[in-house]
XYZ file of C-alpha atoms in Angstrom:
723
model
C 87.902 91.180 91.315
C 88.817 93.097 94.485
C 91.428 95.842 94.353
C 93.516 94.509 97.251
C 96.472 96.480 98.515
C 99.541 94.638 99.737
C 101.691 95.952 102.555
C 105.212 97.043 101.764
C 108.147 95.233 103.326
C 109.156 97.273 106.365
C 112.028 97.524 108.815
C 111.226 97.584 112.534
C 113.823 99.280 114.719
C 114.207 101.002 118.070
C 114.324 104.781 118.433
C 117.617 106.272 117.304
C 118.972 103.291 115.367
C 119.948 103.622 111.715
C 118.034 101.318 109.411
C 118.259 100.454 105.740
C 115.082 101.569 103.995
C 113.575 99.095 101.508
C 112.762 100.545 98.087
C 109.608 98.769 96.954
C 109.630 99.951 93.344
C 111.510 102.273 91.045
C 111.060 103.593 87.523
C 112.434 106.184 85.155
C 112.293 109.386 87.176
C 111.216 108.063 90.553
C 111.023 105.429 93.263
C 108.889 104.466 96.209
C 109.672 103.161 99.685
C 108.485 102.933 103.250
C 110.209 102.681 106.613
C 108.655 101.654 109.910
C 109.929 102.171 113.448
C 108.870 100.403 116.637
C 108.738 103.161 119.224
C 110.935 102.493 122.301
C 110.307 105.719 124.246
C 107.485 108.194 124.691
C 107.543 110.907 122.021
C 105.431 114.042 121.725
C 107.184 115.133 118.552
C 109.688 113.361 116.358
C 112.136 113.795 113.517
C 113.216 111.266 110.901
C 116.395 111.838 108.910
C 116.691 110.047 105.567
C 120.172 109.819 104.043
C 120.614 108.741 100.406
C 123.733 107.623 98.556
C 122.748 109.755 95.546
C 120.939 113.063 94.971
C 117.149 113.047 95.032
C 115.518 116.019 93.326
C 112.357 115.911 95.440
C 110.643 113.794 98.078
C 107.004 113.450 99.041
C 106.133 111.893 102.402
C 102.537 111.064 103.183
C 102.563 110.927 106.993
C 105.298 113.471 107.633
C 106.360 116.983 106.672
C 109.497 117.329 104.563
C 111.072 120.114 106.603
C 114.579 120.438 105.178
C 116.807 119.241 102.368
C 120.595 119.423 102.433
C 123.791 118.000 100.962
C 122.595 118.509 97.411
C 119.471 116.424 97.880
C 121.083 113.536 99.764
C 119.658 114.357 103.208
C 115.969 114.925 103.985
C 114.664 115.936 107.409
C 111.074 114.862 108.130
C 108.969 116.129 111.027
C 105.743 114.758 112.422
C 102.376 116.098 111.429
C 100.165 117.482 114.150
C 97.917 114.431 114.296
C 100.747 111.862 114.697
C 103.136 113.748 116.971
C 102.341 111.552 120.006
C 103.877 108.096 119.741
C 103.923 105.633 122.651
C 106.175 102.736 123.590
C 105.295 99.740 121.443
C 103.601 101.766 118.717
C 104.667 101.275 115.142
C 105.266 104.423 113.089
C 105.375 103.916 109.321
C 106.361 106.571 106.801
C 105.713 105.959 103.134
C 107.366 108.228 100.621
C 108.002 108.783 96.939
C 111.186 110.292 95.564
C 112.098 111.769 92.198
C 115.409 111.951 90.378
C 117.094 111.542 87.027
C 116.888 108.239 85.185
C 115.870 104.920 86.695
C 116.803 105.932 90.218
C 117.173 103.205 92.891
C 119.004 104.836 95.816
C 120.283 103.223 98.977
C 118.660 105.048 101.882
C 119.137 104.835 105.619
C 116.825 106.328 108.213
C 117.025 107.320 111.868
C 114.310 108.558 114.184
C 114.800 111.007 117.048
C 112.441 112.304 119.694
C 111.809 116.028 119.440
C 112.468 118.510 116.659
C 115.943 117.788 115.375
C 117.131 120.276 112.791
C 120.175 120.383 110.617
C 122.501 123.410 110.702
C 121.209 126.451 108.800
C 121.862 126.174 105.081
C 122.872 129.243 103.118
C 123.212 129.582 99.391
C 126.720 129.786 98.026
C 127.664 131.597 94.828
C 125.518 130.361 91.973
C 123.558 127.970 94.227
C 119.777 127.947 94.419
C 118.112 126.291 97.389
C 114.886 124.280 97.111
C 111.710 126.296 97.547
C 109.385 125.919 100.478
C 106.307 123.974 99.475
C 103.067 125.917 99.514
C 99.493 124.771 100.141
C 97.502 123.464 97.208
C 93.754 123.881 97.526
C 92.209 120.816 99.164
C 88.871 119.382 98.165
C 86.509 119.975 101.105
C 84.901 116.826 102.432
C 81.160 117.055 101.850
C 80.045 113.584 102.926
C 79.391 112.558 99.325
C 80.791 109.271 98.151
C 80.420 105.521 98.379
C 79.414 103.966 101.716
C 80.568 100.785 103.385
C 80.073 98.992 106.705
C 83.004 97.568 108.644
C 83.648 93.859 108.276
C 85.625 92.222 111.127
C 87.848 89.419 109.851
C 89.450 88.688 113.256
C 89.159 90.026 116.829
C 92.062 89.512 119.261
C 90.715 91.501 122.188
C 92.636 94.754 121.794
C 93.447 94.413 118.097
C 91.363 93.503 115.084
C 91.603 92.771 111.378
C 89.060 94.949 109.599
C 87.908 95.682 106.088
C 85.681 98.152 104.272
C 84.457 97.097 100.834
C 83.387 99.905 98.520
C 81.767 99.623 95.096
C 82.229 102.960 93.311
C 79.811 103.797 90.533
C 82.382 105.940 88.736
C 86.053 105.590 87.911
C 88.190 106.638 90.857
C 91.574 108.358 90.561
C 92.739 109.048 94.100
C 90.473 108.638 97.112
C 89.942 109.479 100.766
C 87.957 107.400 103.224
C 86.235 109.082 106.171
C 85.680 106.423 108.841
C 83.480 106.486 111.936
C 83.981 103.804 114.599
C 81.578 102.902 117.424
C 84.479 102.531 119.903
C 87.733 104.496 120.105
C 90.473 103.162 117.824
C 93.979 104.075 118.957
C 95.917 103.047 115.864
C 95.286 102.044 112.261
C 97.721 100.184 109.994
C 96.277 100.412 106.507
C 97.361 98.254 103.587
C 95.896 100.406 100.841
C 96.433 103.840 102.262
C 97.747 106.075 104.991
C 95.816 107.258 108.025
C 96.444 111.000 107.835
C 94.299 112.283 110.701
C 91.954 111.243 113.467
C 89.814 112.830 116.147
C 91.085 113.114 119.702
C 88.592 110.479 120.881
C 89.663 107.984 118.206
C 86.162 107.624 116.760
C 86.791 109.357 113.425
C 89.696 108.592 111.083
C 90.699 109.835 107.632
C 92.610 107.512 105.290
C 94.028 108.488 101.890
C 95.238 106.135 99.168
C 98.891 105.168 98.813
C 100.562 106.258 95.564
C 100.538 102.754 94.096
C 96.797 102.295 94.697
C 95.057 105.394 93.402
C 92.396 103.951 91.140
C 89.379 101.729 90.840
C 87.005 101.221 87.960
C 83.293 101.876 88.163
C 81.474 98.786 89.359
C 84.660 97.068 90.576
C 84.901 96.549 94.364
C 87.692 98.313 96.242
C 88.774 96.717 99.505
C 90.289 98.838 102.271
C 91.989 96.324 104.595
C 93.649 97.330 107.850
C 94.633 96.344 111.376
C 93.300 98.435 114.245
C 94.144 98.760 117.936
C 91.473 99.498 120.533
C 91.105 99.422 124.319
C 88.617 97.648 126.560
C 88.582 94.174 125.098
C 86.176 92.436 122.749
C 84.027 93.010 120.888
C 85.904 94.957 118.227
C 84.384 98.272 117.151
C 81.721 98.563 114.525
C 82.100 101.198 111.880
C 80.952 102.918 108.715
C 82.927 104.726 106.045
C 82.416 107.000 103.076
C 84.930 106.801 100.223
C 85.224 110.044 98.268
C 86.644 110.129 94.745
C 89.445 112.708 94.728
C 89.790 112.302 90.983
C 86.717 114.342 90.230
C 86.479 118.112 90.005
C 82.974 119.573 89.919
C 84.229 122.994 88.848
C 82.730 123.959 85.518
C 82.810 127.126 83.480
C 79.661 128.606 81.988
C 80.228 129.543 78.338
C 80.495 133.242 77.609
C 77.448 134.846 76.085
C 77.299 134.358 72.319
C 76.531 137.883 71.153
C 77.264 137.201 67.487
C 75.880 134.810 64.894
C 79.265 133.499 63.818
C 79.812 129.777 63.379
C 81.827 129.588 66.598
C 81.405 131.542 69.816
C 84.532 133.707 69.686
C 83.617 135.330 73.001
C 83.860 131.954 74.696
C 87.171 131.125 73.033
C 88.748 134.377 74.233
C 87.348 133.912 77.728
C 88.641 130.369 78.081
C 92.029 130.998 76.490
C 92.666 133.720 79.071
C 91.641 131.231 81.784
C 94.355 128.879 80.518
C 97.008 131.525 81.108
C 95.687 131.986 84.640
C 96.104 128.243 85.205
C 99.777 128.632 84.202
C 100.559 131.287 86.812
C 103.522 130.866 89.106
C 104.158 132.742 92.350
C 101.790 134.336 94.829
C 98.328 134.207 93.300
C 96.020 137.207 93.624
C 92.779 137.179 95.569
C 91.016 137.245 92.195
C 92.404 133.825 91.195
C 89.731 132.064 89.126
C 91.336 128.593 88.991
C 90.146 126.774 92.130
C 92.689 123.934 92.003
C 95.671 126.298 91.793
C 97.476 127.855 94.762
C 100.665 129.782 95.468
C 103.786 128.068 94.149
C 107.536 128.512 93.615
C 107.699 131.318 96.170
C 111.424 130.658 96.585
C 112.402 131.470 92.990
C 115.470 133.701 93.223
C 118.430 134.880 91.216
C 122.008 133.967 92.112
C 122.244 137.213 94.079
C 118.979 136.601 95.920
C 116.852 138.651 93.501
C 113.114 137.986 93.662
C 112.155 136.004 90.550
C 108.696 134.869 91.623
C 105.796 135.137 89.230
C 105.461 134.571 85.514
C 103.974 131.598 83.691
C 104.916 127.956 83.773
C 105.865 127.128 80.240
C 103.754 124.123 79.275
C 102.757 120.923 81.040
C 105.794 121.288 83.298
C 106.943 123.901 85.813
C 110.036 125.518 84.291
C 109.849 129.221 83.489
C 111.454 129.602 80.057
C 111.521 133.337 79.431
C 112.068 133.263 75.671
C 108.696 131.688 74.778
C 107.093 133.540 77.705
C 108.196 136.932 76.385
C 107.110 135.919 72.876
C 103.656 134.933 74.163
C 103.263 138.196 76.070
C 104.303 140.133 72.957
C 101.871 138.347 70.619
C 98.974 138.663 73.055
C 99.744 142.338 73.658
C 99.993 142.968 69.923
C 96.596 141.322 69.539
C 95.173 143.787 72.032
C 96.687 146.750 70.185
C 95.200 145.522 66.903
C 91.875 144.144 68.109
C 90.924 145.857 71.340
C 87.407 146.211 69.899
C 87.070 142.421 69.996
C 88.227 142.134 73.604
C 85.940 144.985 74.670
C 82.918 143.529 72.898
C 83.626 140.104 74.408
C 83.868 141.606 77.900
C 87.488 140.445 78.167
C 89.506 143.679 77.953
C 90.359 143.921 81.653
C 91.096 140.202 81.861
C 93.402 140.405 78.840
C 95.361 143.318 80.287
C 95.616 141.527 83.617
C 96.729 138.417 81.746
C 99.677 140.045 79.968
C 100.667 142.131 82.996
C 101.404 138.937 84.932
C 104.378 137.900 82.738
C 105.447 141.508 82.164
C 105.761 142.063 85.920
C 107.887 138.939 86.187
C 110.070 139.878 83.214
C 110.697 143.276 84.815
C 111.987 141.449 87.894
C 114.259 139.402 85.637
C 115.863 142.541 84.187
C 118.004 143.123 87.272
C 120.563 145.420 85.631
C 120.681 147.272 82.301
C 123.042 144.606 80.932
C 121.695 141.591 82.847
C 118.555 139.547 82.214
C 117.463 136.296 83.830
C 116.089 134.020 81.130
C 115.152 130.793 82.918
C 114.130 129.528 86.344
C 114.108 125.789 86.968
C 116.164 122.889 85.661
C 114.472 120.981 82.860
C 115.900 117.609 83.846
C 114.871 117.758 87.487
C 111.542 119.323 86.620
C 110.627 116.745 83.998
C 111.295 113.912 86.450
C 108.602 115.298 88.759
C 104.947 114.612 88.019
C 102.948 116.605 90.505
C 101.396 120.006 91.127
C 103.642 123.086 91.283
C 102.419 123.842 94.785
C 104.235 120.759 96.117
C 107.578 121.044 94.299
C 110.630 120.585 96.490
C 113.413 120.316 93.925
C 115.975 123.106 93.602
C 115.083 125.690 90.955
C 118.298 127.251 89.676
C 118.179 130.470 87.681
C 120.118 131.416 84.560
C 120.911 134.788 82.996
C 122.487 136.522 80.038
C 124.762 139.555 80.231
C 127.250 141.518 78.169
C 129.790 138.708 78.635
C 127.219 135.927 78.123
C 125.112 137.375 75.312
C 121.603 136.479 74.266
C 120.510 138.846 71.530
C 117.436 136.803 70.675
C 115.876 136.702 74.138
C 116.920 140.278 74.925
C 115.191 141.555 71.771
C 112.141 139.375 72.366
C 111.784 140.749 75.881
C 112.350 144.291 74.583
C 109.517 143.731 72.086
C 107.221 142.473 74.860
C 108.020 145.535 76.977
C 107.535 147.942 74.063
C 104.188 146.391 73.157
C 103.196 146.451 76.821
C 104.089 150.121 77.065
C 101.627 150.838 74.252
C 98.931 148.614 75.753
C 99.120 150.382 79.125
C 99.893 153.883 77.836
C 96.486 155.334 78.690
C 95.434 153.059 81.543
C 98.685 153.127 83.536
C 101.136 155.766 82.214
C 103.725 155.177 84.951
C 103.842 151.454 84.262
C 103.986 152.167 80.539
C 107.019 154.428 81.011
C 108.774 151.778 83.117
C 108.239 149.159 80.439
C 109.617 151.461 77.748
C 112.719 152.267 79.790
C 113.486 148.564 80.201
C 112.754 147.924 76.528
C 115.352 150.491 75.481
C 117.981 149.062 77.825
C 117.413 145.514 76.597
C 117.562 146.653 72.991
C 120.982 148.150 73.671
C 122.113 144.930 75.380
C 120.917 142.764 72.500
C 122.252 145.035 69.779
C 125.663 145.762 71.310
C 126.445 142.259 72.561
C 125.533 139.746 69.887
C 125.046 136.062 70.532
C 122.532 133.211 70.700
C 121.190 132.852 74.224
C 121.130 129.044 74.246
C 124.883 129.077 73.543
C 125.324 131.118 76.721
C 122.708 129.246 78.757
C 123.185 125.568 78.095
C 120.311 124.694 80.440
C 117.938 126.045 77.776
C 119.528 124.315 74.813
C 117.733 120.978 75.177
C 114.317 122.627 75.360
C 114.276 126.012 73.612
C 117.388 126.163 71.487
C 117.570 129.264 69.338
C 118.921 129.027 65.799
C 119.158 132.648 64.750
C 119.229 136.203 66.091
C 118.559 138.287 62.996
C 114.781 137.845 63.098
C 114.688 139.019 66.732
C 116.994 141.941 65.900
C 114.416 143.053 63.357
C 111.425 142.221 65.571
C 112.646 144.063 68.656
C 113.709 147.053 66.574
C 110.324 147.236 64.861
C 108.578 147.673 68.173
C 111.029 150.195 69.585
C 110.497 152.211 66.417
C 106.726 151.822 66.736
C 106.843 153.359 70.230
C 109.538 156.025 69.766
C 109.652 156.883 66.039
C 113.436 156.972 66.419
C 114.872 156.138 62.957
C 117.836 154.234 64.425
C 115.460 151.418 65.321
C 113.886 151.295 61.871
C 117.343 151.209 60.321
C 118.227 148.035 62.253
C 114.804 146.495 61.561
C 115.188 146.925 57.829
C 118.832 145.851 57.841
C 117.919 142.426 59.230
C 114.710 141.945 57.258
C 114.508 138.517 55.607
C 112.718 138.473 52.216
C 112.585 134.665 51.962
C 109.291 132.779 52.478
C 108.634 132.161 56.143
C 109.326 128.592 57.237
C 106.717 129.112 59.951
C 105.988 131.466 62.811
C 106.955 130.546 66.373
C 108.823 131.795 69.418
C 112.029 131.243 67.417
C 110.957 132.530 63.995
C 109.562 136.046 63.441
C 110.129 136.163 59.671
C 106.484 136.549 58.654
C 105.557 139.095 61.310
C 108.633 141.161 60.453
C 107.519 141.175 56.829
C 103.980 142.181 57.763
C 104.980 144.854 60.268
C 107.580 146.456 58.007
C 104.954 146.739 55.291
C 102.495 148.305 57.759
C 105.134 150.806 58.887
C 106.673 151.747 55.535
C 104.274 150.569 52.762
C 107.333 149.569 50.740
C 106.576 147.115 47.957
C 109.515 144.869 48.901
C 107.797 143.919 52.148
C 104.440 143.268 50.504
C 106.165 141.023 47.981
C 107.807 139.109 50.826
C 104.467 138.573 52.576
C 102.872 137.311 49.384
C 105.813 134.981 48.821
C 105.362 133.507 52.268
C 101.686 132.773 51.729
C 102.221 131.319 48.286
C 104.624 128.996 50.044
C 101.957 128.179 52.659
C 98.781 128.025 50.577
C 97.603 124.837 48.811
C 99.785 124.321 45.771
C 102.801 125.634 47.617
C 105.344 123.690 49.629
C 103.418 123.051 52.847
C 101.521 119.738 52.941
C 97.886 119.679 54.014
C 95.955 117.068 55.961
C 92.951 115.496 54.198
C 90.641 117.780 56.193
C 92.510 120.968 55.390
C 95.099 121.731 58.078
C 98.318 123.354 56.843
C 100.755 120.856 58.309
C 104.191 122.238 59.114
C 105.390 119.800 61.798
C 104.054 116.926 63.890
C 105.108 118.606 67.152
C 102.556 121.338 67.807
C 100.974 121.254 64.358
C 98.186 123.643 65.367
C 100.708 126.161 66.682
C 102.175 126.802 63.235
C 98.862 126.914 61.373
C 97.339 129.224 64.008
C 100.348 131.532 64.063
C 100.440 131.850 60.301
C 96.671 132.440 60.351
C 97.156 135.267 62.821
C 99.820 136.917 60.649
C 97.597 136.509 57.568
C 94.771 138.352 59.330
C 97.101 141.209 60.252
C 98.396 141.330 56.674
C 94.820 141.396 55.379
C 94.024 144.337 57.629
C 97.062 146.074 56.117
C 95.474 145.657 52.670
C 97.334 142.575 51.396
C 94.903 140.209 49.619
C 92.277 140.584 52.349
C 89.587 138.294 50.922
C 91.859 135.334 50.320
C 93.995 135.725 53.438
C 90.993 136.064 55.734
C 89.263 132.964 54.410
C 92.435 130.862 54.629
C 93.060 132.058 58.178
C 89.459 131.438 59.190
C 89.618 127.880 57.850
C 92.780 127.154 59.832
C 91.291 128.488 63.064
C 87.945 126.789 62.486
C 89.752 123.496 61.934
C 91.086 123.831 65.480
C 87.683 124.850 66.866
C 85.666 121.957 65.469
C 85.304 121.791 61.687
C 86.499 118.173 61.790
C 83.885 117.286 64.406
C 86.399 117.669 67.232
C 87.601 120.774 69.056
C 91.286 120.911 69.960
C 90.559 123.662 72.486
C 89.942 122.075 75.884
C 86.524 122.871 77.332
C 85.159 124.298 74.076
C 82.469 122.506 72.091
C 81.018 119.061 72.750
C 84.070 116.947 71.924
C 87.506 118.065 73.067
C 90.650 116.620 74.723
C 90.347 115.384 78.283
C 93.869 114.088 78.918
C 96.406 116.792 78.011
C 100.039 116.297 78.996
C 99.811 118.739 81.887
C 100.843 117.986 85.453
C 98.791 120.392 87.521
C 95.420 119.608 85.944
C 96.047 115.854 85.972
C 96.685 115.491 89.712
C 93.908 114.382 92.068
C 92.589 116.716 94.706
C 94.521 116.759 97.948
C 95.159 114.914 100.102
C 95.562 112.220 97.416
C 99.175 111.872 96.211
C 100.244 112.498 92.627
C 103.114 111.015 90.662
C 104.161 109.144 87.505
C 101.360 106.649 88.092
C 98.931 109.465 87.310
C 100.740 110.419 84.108
C 100.571 106.843 82.787
C 96.938 106.333 83.799
C 94.307 106.242 81.076
C 91.842 108.185 83.221
C 91.070 111.761 82.064
C 92.733 114.698 83.795
C 90.994 115.420 87.071
C 90.659 119.141 86.337
C 89.498 120.599 83.040
C 92.261 122.820 81.668
C 89.838 125.281 80.108
C 91.041 127.152 77.059
C 94.276 125.243 76.423
C 95.057 124.453 72.785
C 96.693 121.030 72.500
C 99.517 120.391 70.050
C 97.239 118.980 67.401
C 96.757 116.109 64.983
C 99.116 114.144 62.793
C 99.395 114.533 59.047
C 96.420 112.253 58.396
C 94.159 114.158 60.837
C 94.905 111.381 63.320
C 94.879 112.212 67.007
C 95.057 110.272 70.276
C 93.902 111.913 73.488
C 96.587 110.386 75.702
C 98.392 112.138 78.565
C 101.686 110.425 77.744
C 101.538 111.734 74.161
C 103.404 115.003 74.684
C 104.038 115.442 70.943
C 100.362 115.894 70.059
C 98.744 116.434 73.419
C 100.929 118.823 75.408
C 99.850 122.419 75.882
C 102.047 125.520 76.024
C 101.772 129.259 76.499
C 103.147 129.895 73.030
C 100.581 127.518 71.454
C 97.718 129.723 72.625
C 99.232 133.132 71.903
C 98.893 133.342 68.130
C 95.710 131.291 68.205
C 94.018 133.642 70.688
C 95.117 136.692 68.711
C 93.743 135.155 65.499
C 90.386 134.582 67.203
C 90.375 138.206 68.373
C 91.037 139.238 64.758
C 88.109 137.132 63.503
C 85.877 138.600 66.203
C 86.963 142.087 65.142
C 86.120 141.278 61.519
C 82.647 140.236 62.635
C 82.167 143.520 64.460
C 83.235 145.355 61.292
C 80.949 143.187 59.066
C 84.012 141.979 57.153
C 84.079 138.372 58.296
C 84.155 135.769 55.479
C 80.946 134.211 56.827
C 79.158 137.556 56.533
C 80.370 137.872 52.962
C 79.319 134.345 51.992
C 82.948 133.342 51.470
C 83.435 130.844 54.278
C 83.776 127.508 52.501
C 86.360 125.206 54.075
C 88.707 123.439 53.517
C 90.388 126.326 51.756
C 91.267 126.093 48.073
C 92.968 128.778 46.068
C 93.849 129.266 42.459
C 96.542 131.765 43.380
C 98.839 129.334 45.199
C 101.470 127.495 43.255
C 104.715 128.444 44.900
C 105.959 125.123 43.644
C 109.604 124.779 44.442
C 109.930 127.742 46.787
C 111.998 126.627 49.751
C 111.367 127.958 53.238
C 113.499 127.729 56.360
C 113.202 128.101 60.085
């Protein structure tokens, strides 16, 4: 069966006339259309203005540059690309595009074409308004001549125009493609059914065609037909031609595993290496020259505060492109804490410098967000608009509003979390960068004062965060932030607050919103008071077999379906820290090891992407799923069953269901999304296990590594935990 591509219905008009643009298809979050103009005057540059009856969050045009957006996303100004700037009388110019918005959007759009560069009046941001960012280049796959060949078939020859076809038979599944065509006679115009002609040589002998959004794929062994009409001069016969079709849905970049310097069951060096790579793949802003992720480029360079403050940088939260500062600060804090505890592991694995560089990236961004002593930006990007866009961050065009807390709009939880991240960072960089360390501590103190003196839940003040990272409590962050300020300063006022808000109840689970267990562990480390040790033991009786947490048949402590591995990994990390503080070290270390080893492959499957022989290939993650440029990306990629184009090395997926069931499906964001906070506790737990190996205290070295974990000291029975 041939993969034929049908032409969209088009409107043919003269230069300057308004035309209704047909929308060929629409779906939840997007739509697709194309408009064509018959050129009535010579043009050496042109502008098309699209006007919609409703806001469009972003627009992607395949044969034009989206130059401006105005009127709240209702007006888009498109300029020619360099290769199609010259249009002659009688030519037909077609512009296909894909738009994104909220819900099942089906806008009414009109279009007008003008000769020359027509621009709209300068747009300035009003109070509280954030303008769309300028798109930035995404790395493009260089054309190497590799691919699937075909020879031109002429279906009809009308003297100066012909009906042509290239038939390709790919030997691998294709997700996005580009065809490089060589003709034997100059071709002056191509009208392609399956794709868009995006460039050609000055002599008309070489053309480049990329797939349209609704025709990205072909299965191995199934013919793909590229049908088109071509114009040529000089009369019959029509040109001959050859073409190479390159699969843009394949990335040859691979990562060599880190050297396995230990004899442990799993290569902890490789886990640390790849987990740090995942955080580099999540970077927003201007990337450094040392960027190690070849498919990532600069992005969101227009992120600003309401007063124009520079808010570029930081990490994208998960599979999307919003910067949620609460889980970002939490992740930076947990990773930094892991370095303070287990720097020996990072040094031995050759990852110390990479780890410090990794946590400095979000810390630098969070410093930018702390614009005044009593003001902290806590989010950049709108979740609704962002989640309706499936594409790489480098090509975002939707507005990215910013949100902040202050004395009048309090957010104790996020202020204290950020203070903890800064305090931990100040310790991590104390010897290597004393000036930076002092800056972090100064900001930590100011944010502690803001959070302590102006109490409130941040998601009550910032409603934009409530649907995604709603906070349910502030007392755990009051204790957590105070613990770390005390750790750095030894000022008793911080310890007083930390102990005041200590929670002795069993920990429901550890996450960006629940610091109960780590508060218990840290207060015991700092004070050695029996009350804190008792609390830690109560939490793990609640979590161990025989307690109140269910277990999967293969031994995973199963707190929730959404991100099941996050909770088990986080509690494993805290157990390893508690063990190092002298609390039931043998039992806690074996339980923690079993939880981490479950994630790494004890079930026969690794939930860490790129680690082991069997691991997820289709995480719910936009950037890694999109084909190489110039192929378009969109919702059709998300719903495809093809694996992600790029391997998202080191990302921990959400995890299995309660019966150890798991489906590697990109649309399954419950089990198959990734997130910065998922990796933080997990990576720190692996560093702890690596450190144990270096100290000859690992359960495997002691012959106590049997999994799944069983314990005769569980039995918390009816103990009830809470978030």
